PDB file of C-alpha atoms in Angstrom:
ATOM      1  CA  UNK A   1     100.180  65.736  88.452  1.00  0.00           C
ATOM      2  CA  UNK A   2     102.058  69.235  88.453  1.00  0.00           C
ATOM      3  CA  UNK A   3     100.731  71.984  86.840  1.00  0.00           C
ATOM      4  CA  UNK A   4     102.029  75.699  86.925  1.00  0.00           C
ATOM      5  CA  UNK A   5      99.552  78.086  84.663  1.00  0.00           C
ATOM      6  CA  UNK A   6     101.237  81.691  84.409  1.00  0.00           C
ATOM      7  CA  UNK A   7      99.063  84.980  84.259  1.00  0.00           C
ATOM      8  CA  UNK A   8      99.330  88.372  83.866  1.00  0.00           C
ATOM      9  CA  UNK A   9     101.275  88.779  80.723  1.00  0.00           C
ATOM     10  CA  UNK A  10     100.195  91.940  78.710  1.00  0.00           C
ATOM     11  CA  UNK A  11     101.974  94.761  76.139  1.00  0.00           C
ATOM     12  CA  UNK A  12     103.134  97.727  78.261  1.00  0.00           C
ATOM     13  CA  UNK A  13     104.939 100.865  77.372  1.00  0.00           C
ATOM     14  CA  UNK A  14     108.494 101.479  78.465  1.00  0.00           C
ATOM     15  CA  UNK A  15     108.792 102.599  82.596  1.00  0.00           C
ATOM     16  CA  UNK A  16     105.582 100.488  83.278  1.00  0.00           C
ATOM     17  CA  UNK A  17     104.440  97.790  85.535  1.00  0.00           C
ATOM     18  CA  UNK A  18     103.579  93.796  85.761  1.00  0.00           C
ATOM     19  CA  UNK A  19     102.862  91.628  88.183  1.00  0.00           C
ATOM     20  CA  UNK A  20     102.851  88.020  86.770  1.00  0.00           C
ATOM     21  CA  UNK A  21     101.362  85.188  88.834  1.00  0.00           C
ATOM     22  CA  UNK A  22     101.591  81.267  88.809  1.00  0.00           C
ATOM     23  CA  UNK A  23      99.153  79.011  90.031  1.00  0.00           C
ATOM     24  CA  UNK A  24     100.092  75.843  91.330  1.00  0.00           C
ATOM     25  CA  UNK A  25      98.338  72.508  91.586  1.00  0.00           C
ATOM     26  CA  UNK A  26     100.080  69.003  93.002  1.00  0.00           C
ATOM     27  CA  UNK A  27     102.822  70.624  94.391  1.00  0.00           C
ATOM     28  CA  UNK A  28     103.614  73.028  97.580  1.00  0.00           C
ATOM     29  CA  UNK A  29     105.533  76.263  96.790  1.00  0.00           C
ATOM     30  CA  UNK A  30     106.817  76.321 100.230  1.00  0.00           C
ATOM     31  CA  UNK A  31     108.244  72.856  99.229  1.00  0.00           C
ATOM     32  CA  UNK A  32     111.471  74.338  97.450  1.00  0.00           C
ATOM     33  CA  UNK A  33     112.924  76.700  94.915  1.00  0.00           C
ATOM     34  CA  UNK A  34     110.510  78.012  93.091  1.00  0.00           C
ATOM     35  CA  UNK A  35     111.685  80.382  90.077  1.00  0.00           C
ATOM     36  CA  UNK A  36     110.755  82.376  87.086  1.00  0.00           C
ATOM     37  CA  UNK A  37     112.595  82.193  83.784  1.00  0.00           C
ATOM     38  CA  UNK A  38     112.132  84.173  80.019  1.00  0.00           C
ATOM     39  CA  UNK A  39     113.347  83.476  76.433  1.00  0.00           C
ATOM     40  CA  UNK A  40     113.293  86.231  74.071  1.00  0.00           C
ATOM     41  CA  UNK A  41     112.727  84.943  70.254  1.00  0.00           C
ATOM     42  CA  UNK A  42     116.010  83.738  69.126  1.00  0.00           C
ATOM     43  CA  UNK A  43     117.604  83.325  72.525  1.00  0.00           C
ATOM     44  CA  UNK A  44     118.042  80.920  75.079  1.00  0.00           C
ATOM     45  CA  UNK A  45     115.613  80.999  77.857  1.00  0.00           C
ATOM     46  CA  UNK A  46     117.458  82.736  81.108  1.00  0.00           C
ATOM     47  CA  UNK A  47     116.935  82.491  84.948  1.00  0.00           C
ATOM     48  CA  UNK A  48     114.964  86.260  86.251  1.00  0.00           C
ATOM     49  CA  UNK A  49     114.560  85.263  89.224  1.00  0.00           C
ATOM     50  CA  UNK A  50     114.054  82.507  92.395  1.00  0.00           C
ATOM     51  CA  UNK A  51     113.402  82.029  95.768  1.00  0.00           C
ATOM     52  CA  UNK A  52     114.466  79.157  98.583  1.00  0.00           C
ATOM     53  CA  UNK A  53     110.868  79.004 100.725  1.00  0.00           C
ATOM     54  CA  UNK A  54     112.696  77.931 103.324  1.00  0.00           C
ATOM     55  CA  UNK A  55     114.459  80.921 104.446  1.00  0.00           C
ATOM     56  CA  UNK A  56     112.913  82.977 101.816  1.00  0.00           C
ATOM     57  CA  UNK A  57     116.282  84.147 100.201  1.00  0.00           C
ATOM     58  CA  UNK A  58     115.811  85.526  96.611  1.00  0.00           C
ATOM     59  CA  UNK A  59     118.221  85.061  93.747  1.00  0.00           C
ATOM     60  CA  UNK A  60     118.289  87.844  90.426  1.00  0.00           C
ATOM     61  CA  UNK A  61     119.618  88.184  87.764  1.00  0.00           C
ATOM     62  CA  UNK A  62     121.700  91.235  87.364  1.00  0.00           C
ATOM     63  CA  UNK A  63     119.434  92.724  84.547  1.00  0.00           C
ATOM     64  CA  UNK A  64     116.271  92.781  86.524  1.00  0.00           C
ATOM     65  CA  UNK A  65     117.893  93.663  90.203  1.00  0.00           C
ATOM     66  CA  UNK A  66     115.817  96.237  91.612  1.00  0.00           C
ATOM     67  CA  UNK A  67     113.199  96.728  89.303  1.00  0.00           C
ATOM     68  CA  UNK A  68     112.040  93.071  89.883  1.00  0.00           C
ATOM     69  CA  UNK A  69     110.412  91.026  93.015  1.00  0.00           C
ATOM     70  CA  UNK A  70     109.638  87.608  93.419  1.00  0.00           C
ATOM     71  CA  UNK A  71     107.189  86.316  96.220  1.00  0.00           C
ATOM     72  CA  UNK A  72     105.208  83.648  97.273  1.00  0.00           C
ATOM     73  CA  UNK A  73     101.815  83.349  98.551  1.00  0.00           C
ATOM     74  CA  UNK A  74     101.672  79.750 100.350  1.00  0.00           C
ATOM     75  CA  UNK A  75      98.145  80.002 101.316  1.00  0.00           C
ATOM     76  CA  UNK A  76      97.340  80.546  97.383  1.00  0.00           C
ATOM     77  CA  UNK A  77     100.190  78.376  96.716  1.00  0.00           C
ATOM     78  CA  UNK A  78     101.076  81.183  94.437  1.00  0.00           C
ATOM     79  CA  UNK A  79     104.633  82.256  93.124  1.00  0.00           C
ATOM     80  CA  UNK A  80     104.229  85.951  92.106  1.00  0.00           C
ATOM     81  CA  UNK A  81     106.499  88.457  89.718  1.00  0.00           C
ATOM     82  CA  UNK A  82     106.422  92.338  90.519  1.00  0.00           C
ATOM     83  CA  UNK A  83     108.244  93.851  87.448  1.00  0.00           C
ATOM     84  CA  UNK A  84     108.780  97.266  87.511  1.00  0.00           C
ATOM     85  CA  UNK A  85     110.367 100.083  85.385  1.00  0.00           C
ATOM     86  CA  UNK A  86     109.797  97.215  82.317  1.00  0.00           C
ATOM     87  CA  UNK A  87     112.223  97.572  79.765  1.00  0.00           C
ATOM     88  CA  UNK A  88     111.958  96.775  76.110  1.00  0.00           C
ATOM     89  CA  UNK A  89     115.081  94.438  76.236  1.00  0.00           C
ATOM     90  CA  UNK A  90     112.346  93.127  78.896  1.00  0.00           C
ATOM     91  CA  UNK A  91     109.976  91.635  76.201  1.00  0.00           C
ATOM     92  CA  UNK A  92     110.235  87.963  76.438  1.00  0.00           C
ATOM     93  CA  UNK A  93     107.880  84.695  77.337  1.00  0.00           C
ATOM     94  CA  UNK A  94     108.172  84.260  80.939  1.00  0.00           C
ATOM     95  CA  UNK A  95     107.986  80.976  82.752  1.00  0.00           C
ATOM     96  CA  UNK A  96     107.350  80.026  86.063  1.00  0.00           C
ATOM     97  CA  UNK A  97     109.145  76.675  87.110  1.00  0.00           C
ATOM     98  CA  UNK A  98     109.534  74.608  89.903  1.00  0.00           C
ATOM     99  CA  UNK A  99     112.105  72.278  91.676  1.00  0.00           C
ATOM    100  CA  UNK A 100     114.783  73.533  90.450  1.00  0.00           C
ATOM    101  CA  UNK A 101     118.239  75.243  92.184  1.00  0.00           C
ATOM    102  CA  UNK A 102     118.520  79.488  92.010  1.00  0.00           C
ATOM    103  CA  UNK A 103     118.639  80.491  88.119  1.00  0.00           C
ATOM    104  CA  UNK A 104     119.987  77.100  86.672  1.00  0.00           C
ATOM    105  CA  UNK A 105     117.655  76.405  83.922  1.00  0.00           C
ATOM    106  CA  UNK A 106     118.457  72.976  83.405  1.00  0.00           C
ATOM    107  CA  UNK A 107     117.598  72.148  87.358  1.00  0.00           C
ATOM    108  CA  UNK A 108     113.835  72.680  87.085  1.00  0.00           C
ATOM    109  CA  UNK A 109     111.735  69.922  86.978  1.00  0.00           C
ATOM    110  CA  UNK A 110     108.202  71.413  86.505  1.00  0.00           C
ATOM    111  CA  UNK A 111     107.129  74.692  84.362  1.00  0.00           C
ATOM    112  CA  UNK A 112     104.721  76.263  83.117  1.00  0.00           C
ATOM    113  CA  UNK A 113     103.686  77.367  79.192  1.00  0.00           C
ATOM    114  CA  UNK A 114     104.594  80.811  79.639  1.00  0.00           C
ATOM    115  CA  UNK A 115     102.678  84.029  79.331  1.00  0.00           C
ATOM    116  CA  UNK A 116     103.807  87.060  76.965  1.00  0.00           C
ATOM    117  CA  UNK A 117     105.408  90.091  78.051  1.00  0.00           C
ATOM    118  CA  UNK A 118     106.056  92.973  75.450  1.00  0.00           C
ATOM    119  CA  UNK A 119     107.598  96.230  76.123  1.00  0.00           C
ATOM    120  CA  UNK A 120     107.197  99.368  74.274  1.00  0.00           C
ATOM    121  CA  UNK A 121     109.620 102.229  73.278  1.00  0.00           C
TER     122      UNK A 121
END
């Protein structure tokens, strides 16, 4: 059985820093794409960003590029969320998925139950 468990959500003032993590149990991160994702109440949930293990390219989206950084830690079988200079247009649940294909929502196969991000003004 697959199971990703987020961590690290938390309410943050404007400028400030997260790093979210996901755990995962019955299945490798080093496997394939491995991504995190967000829906903000009354929106649809939206790709942040991914990465290919294999050659460890990264994908963004264009409202998080350099403020954001995705990693994995294969011998924690970790996938990891550095989120910098947070936003309040940042405040959102954030998923971690797995299986999937860069941002494409719809191509994940396993994810998580999210962990809470708020931004302050």
């Amino acid at each position: 059985q697959v199971q990703l468990v987020e961590s690290g959500g938390d309410s943050v003032q404007a400028g400030g820093s997260l790093r979210l993590s996901c755990a995962v149990s019955g299945w490798r991160v080093s496997r394939t794409w491995m991504g995190w994702f967000r829906q903000a109440p009354g929106k649809e949930r939206e790709g942040v960003a991914s990465i290919y293990p294999r050659d460890g390219d990264t994908y963004y989206a264009d409202s998080v590029k350099g403020r954001f950084t995705i990693s994995l830690d294969n011998a924690k079988n970790t996938v990891s969320l550095l989120m910098n200079s947070l936003k309040p247009e940042d405040t959102a649940l954030y998923y971690c998925a797995a299986d999937g294909s860069y941002l494409r929502v719809a191509s994940y196969t396993y994810w998580g139950q999210g962990t809470q991000v708020t931004v302050s003004s």
